[in-house]
mmCIF file of C-alpha atoms in Angstrom:
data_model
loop_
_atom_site.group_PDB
_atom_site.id
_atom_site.type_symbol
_atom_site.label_atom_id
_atom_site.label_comp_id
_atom_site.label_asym_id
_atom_site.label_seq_id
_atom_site.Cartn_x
_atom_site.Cartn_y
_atom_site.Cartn_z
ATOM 1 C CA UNK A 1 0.000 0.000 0.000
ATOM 2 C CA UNK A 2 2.427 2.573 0.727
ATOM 3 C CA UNK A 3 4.453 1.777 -2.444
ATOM 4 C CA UNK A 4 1.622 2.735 -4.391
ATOM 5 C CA UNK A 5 1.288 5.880 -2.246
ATOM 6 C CA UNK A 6 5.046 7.084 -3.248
ATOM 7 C CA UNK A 7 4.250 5.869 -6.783
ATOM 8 C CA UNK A 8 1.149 8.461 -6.692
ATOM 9 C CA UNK A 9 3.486 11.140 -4.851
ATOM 10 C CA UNK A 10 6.239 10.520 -7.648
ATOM 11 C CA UNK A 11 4.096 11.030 -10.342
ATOM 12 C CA UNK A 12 2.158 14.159 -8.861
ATOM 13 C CA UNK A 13 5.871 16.116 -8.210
ATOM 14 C CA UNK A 14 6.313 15.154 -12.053
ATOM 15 C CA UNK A 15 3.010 16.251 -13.388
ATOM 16 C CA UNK A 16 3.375 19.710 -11.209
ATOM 17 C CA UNK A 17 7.002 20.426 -12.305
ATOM 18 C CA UNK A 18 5.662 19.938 -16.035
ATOM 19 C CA UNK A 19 2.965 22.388 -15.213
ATOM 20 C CA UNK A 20 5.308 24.771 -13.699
ATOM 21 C CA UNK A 21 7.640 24.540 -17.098
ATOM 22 C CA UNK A 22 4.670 25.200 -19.190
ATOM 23 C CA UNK A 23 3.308 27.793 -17.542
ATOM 24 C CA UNK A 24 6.689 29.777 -16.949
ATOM 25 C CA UNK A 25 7.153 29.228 -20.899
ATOM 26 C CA UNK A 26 4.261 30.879 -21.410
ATOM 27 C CA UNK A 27 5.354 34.343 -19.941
ATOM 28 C CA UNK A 28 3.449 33.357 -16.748
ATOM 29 C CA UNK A 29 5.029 34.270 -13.334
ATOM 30 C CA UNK A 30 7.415 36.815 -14.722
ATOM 31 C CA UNK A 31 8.037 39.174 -11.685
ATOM 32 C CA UNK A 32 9.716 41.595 -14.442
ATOM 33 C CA UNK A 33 12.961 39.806 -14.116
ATOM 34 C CA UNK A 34 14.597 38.788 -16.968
ATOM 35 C CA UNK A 35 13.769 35.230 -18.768
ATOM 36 C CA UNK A 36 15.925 32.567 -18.398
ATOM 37 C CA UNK A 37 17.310 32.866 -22.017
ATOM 38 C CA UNK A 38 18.149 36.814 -21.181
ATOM 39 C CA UNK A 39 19.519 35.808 -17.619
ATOM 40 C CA UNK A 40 21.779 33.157 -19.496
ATOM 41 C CA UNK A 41 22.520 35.673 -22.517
ATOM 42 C CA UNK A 42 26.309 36.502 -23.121
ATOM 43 C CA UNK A 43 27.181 40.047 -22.668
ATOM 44 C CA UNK A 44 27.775 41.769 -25.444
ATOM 45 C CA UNK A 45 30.826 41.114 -27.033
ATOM 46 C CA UNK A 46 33.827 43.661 -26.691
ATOM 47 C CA UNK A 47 33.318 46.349 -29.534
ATOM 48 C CA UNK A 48 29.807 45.405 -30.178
ATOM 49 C CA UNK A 49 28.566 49.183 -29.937
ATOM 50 C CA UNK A 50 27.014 50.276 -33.237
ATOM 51 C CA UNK A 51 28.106 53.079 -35.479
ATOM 52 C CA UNK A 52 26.592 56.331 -34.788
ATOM 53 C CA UNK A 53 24.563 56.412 -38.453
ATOM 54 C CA UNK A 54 24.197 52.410 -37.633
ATOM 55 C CA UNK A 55 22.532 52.822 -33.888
ATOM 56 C CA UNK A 56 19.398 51.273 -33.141
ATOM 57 C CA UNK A 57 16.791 54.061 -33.152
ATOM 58 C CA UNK A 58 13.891 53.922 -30.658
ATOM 59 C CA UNK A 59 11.506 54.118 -33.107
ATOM 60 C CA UNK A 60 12.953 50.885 -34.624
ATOM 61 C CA UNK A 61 12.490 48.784 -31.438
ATOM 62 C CA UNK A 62 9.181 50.199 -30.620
ATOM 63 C CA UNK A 63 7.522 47.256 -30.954
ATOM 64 C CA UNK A 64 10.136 44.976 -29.808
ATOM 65 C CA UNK A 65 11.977 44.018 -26.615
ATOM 66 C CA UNK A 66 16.249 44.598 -27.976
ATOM 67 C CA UNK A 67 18.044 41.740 -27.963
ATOM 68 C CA UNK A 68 21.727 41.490 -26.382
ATOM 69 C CA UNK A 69 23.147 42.268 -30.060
ATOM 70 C CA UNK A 70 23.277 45.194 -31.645
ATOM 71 C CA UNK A 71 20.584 44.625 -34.120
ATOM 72 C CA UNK A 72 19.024 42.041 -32.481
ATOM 73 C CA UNK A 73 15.244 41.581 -30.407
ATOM 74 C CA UNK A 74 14.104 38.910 -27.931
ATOM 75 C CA UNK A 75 11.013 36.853 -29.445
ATOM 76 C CA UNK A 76 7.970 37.313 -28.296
ATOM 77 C CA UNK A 77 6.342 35.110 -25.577
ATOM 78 C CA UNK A 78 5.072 32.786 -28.119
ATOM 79 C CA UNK A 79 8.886 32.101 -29.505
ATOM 80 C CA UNK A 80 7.392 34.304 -32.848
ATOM 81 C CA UNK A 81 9.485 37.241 -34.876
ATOM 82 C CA UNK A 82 9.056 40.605 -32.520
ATOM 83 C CA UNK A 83 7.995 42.524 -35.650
ATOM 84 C CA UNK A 84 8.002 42.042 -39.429
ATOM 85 C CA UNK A 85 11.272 43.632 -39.515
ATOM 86 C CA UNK A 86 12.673 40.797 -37.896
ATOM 87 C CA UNK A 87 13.174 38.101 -40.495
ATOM 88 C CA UNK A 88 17.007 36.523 -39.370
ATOM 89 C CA UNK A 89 16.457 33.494 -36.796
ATOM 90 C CA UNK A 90 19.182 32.662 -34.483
ATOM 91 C CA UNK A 91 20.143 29.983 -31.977
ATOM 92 C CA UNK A 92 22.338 31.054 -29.246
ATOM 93 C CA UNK A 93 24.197 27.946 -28.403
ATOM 94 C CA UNK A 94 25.733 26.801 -31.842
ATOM 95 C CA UNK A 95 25.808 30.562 -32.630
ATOM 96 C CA UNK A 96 23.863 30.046 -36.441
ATOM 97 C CA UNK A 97 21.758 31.802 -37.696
ATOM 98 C CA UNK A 98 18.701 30.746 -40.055
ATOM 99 C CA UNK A 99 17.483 33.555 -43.058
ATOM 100 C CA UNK A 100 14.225 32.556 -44.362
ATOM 101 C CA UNK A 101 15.786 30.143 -47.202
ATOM 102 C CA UNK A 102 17.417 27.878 -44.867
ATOM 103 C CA UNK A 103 16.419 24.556 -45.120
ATOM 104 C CA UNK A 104 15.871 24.124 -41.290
ATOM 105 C CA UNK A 105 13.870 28.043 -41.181
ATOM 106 C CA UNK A 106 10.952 26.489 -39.910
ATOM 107 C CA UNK A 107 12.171 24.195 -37.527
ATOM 108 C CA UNK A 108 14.070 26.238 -36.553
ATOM 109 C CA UNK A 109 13.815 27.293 -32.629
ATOM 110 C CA UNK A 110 14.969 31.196 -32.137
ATOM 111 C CA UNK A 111 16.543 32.264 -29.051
ATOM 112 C CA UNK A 112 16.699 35.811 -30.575
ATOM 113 C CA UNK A 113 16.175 37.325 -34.098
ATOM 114 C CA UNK A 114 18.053 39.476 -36.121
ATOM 115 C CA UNK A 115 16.570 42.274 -38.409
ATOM 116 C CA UNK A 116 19.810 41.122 -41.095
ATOM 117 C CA UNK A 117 22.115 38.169 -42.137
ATOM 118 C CA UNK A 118 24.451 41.387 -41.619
ATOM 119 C CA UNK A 119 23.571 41.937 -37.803
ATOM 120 C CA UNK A 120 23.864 38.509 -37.154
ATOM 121 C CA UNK A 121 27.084 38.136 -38.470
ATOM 122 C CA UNK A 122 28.123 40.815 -36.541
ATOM 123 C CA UNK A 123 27.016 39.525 -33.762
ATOM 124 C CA UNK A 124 29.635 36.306 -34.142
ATOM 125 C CA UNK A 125 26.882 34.224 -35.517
ATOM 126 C CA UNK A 126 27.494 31.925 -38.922
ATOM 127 C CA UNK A 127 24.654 31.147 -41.347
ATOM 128 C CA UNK A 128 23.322 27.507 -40.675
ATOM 129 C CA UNK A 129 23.537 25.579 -44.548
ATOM 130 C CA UNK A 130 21.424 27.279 -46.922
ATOM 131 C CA UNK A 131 18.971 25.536 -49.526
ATOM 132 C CA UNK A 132 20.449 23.953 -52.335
#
């Protein structure tokens, strides 16, 4: 009987900690804190401020949260392009980016987007294989 009870118990922590993954994916719970992707976000790198004529204007990131690149915005809560001006998707680990006629594009899971295969080059990111 009490196996089955710590079976039960097992199973519940597992079910909750799922729920608490979910929900925290979801945007849910933020105290205004940074994500876990920004909290685990490189600083920039050394020299990474842009040009005066090439600085982000506010205007441009009006409807987007900037990313930790120059050039570069968080996705939204739903992993989805911050704007349409947003088109370059990038994964942070492998440092690759993904322009709409990669192979992988739609697969593809961003941890931030790039407005250019330009900014995200500048960023230290390499272009993931393209179509043949």
């Amino acid at each position: 009987m009490t196996d089955g009870i710590w079976v039960l118990g097992a199973i519940g922590i597992v079910v909750l900690a799922v729920l608490v993954v979910l929900w925290l994916r979801a945007g849910r719970g933020r105290s205004g804190g940074p994500s876990v992707v920004e909290a685990l976000a490189p600083p920039p790198f050394p020299g990474a401020e842009a040009l005066p004529d090439e600085s982000p204007r506010d205007e441009e990131f009006s409807d987007a949260r900037p990313g930790p690149y120059p050039g570069s915005a968080w996705p939204g809560v739903d992993g989805s392009a911050p704007s349409d001006r947003f088109m370059v998707k990038a994964e942070m680990v492998p440092k690759r980016y993904h322009t709409p006629s990669s192979s992988g594009y739609r697969q593809a899971h961003a941890d931030v987007w790039f407005r250019s295969p330009g900014d995200a080059e500048a960023a230290g990111f390499t272009q993931a294989s393209p179509r043949g």
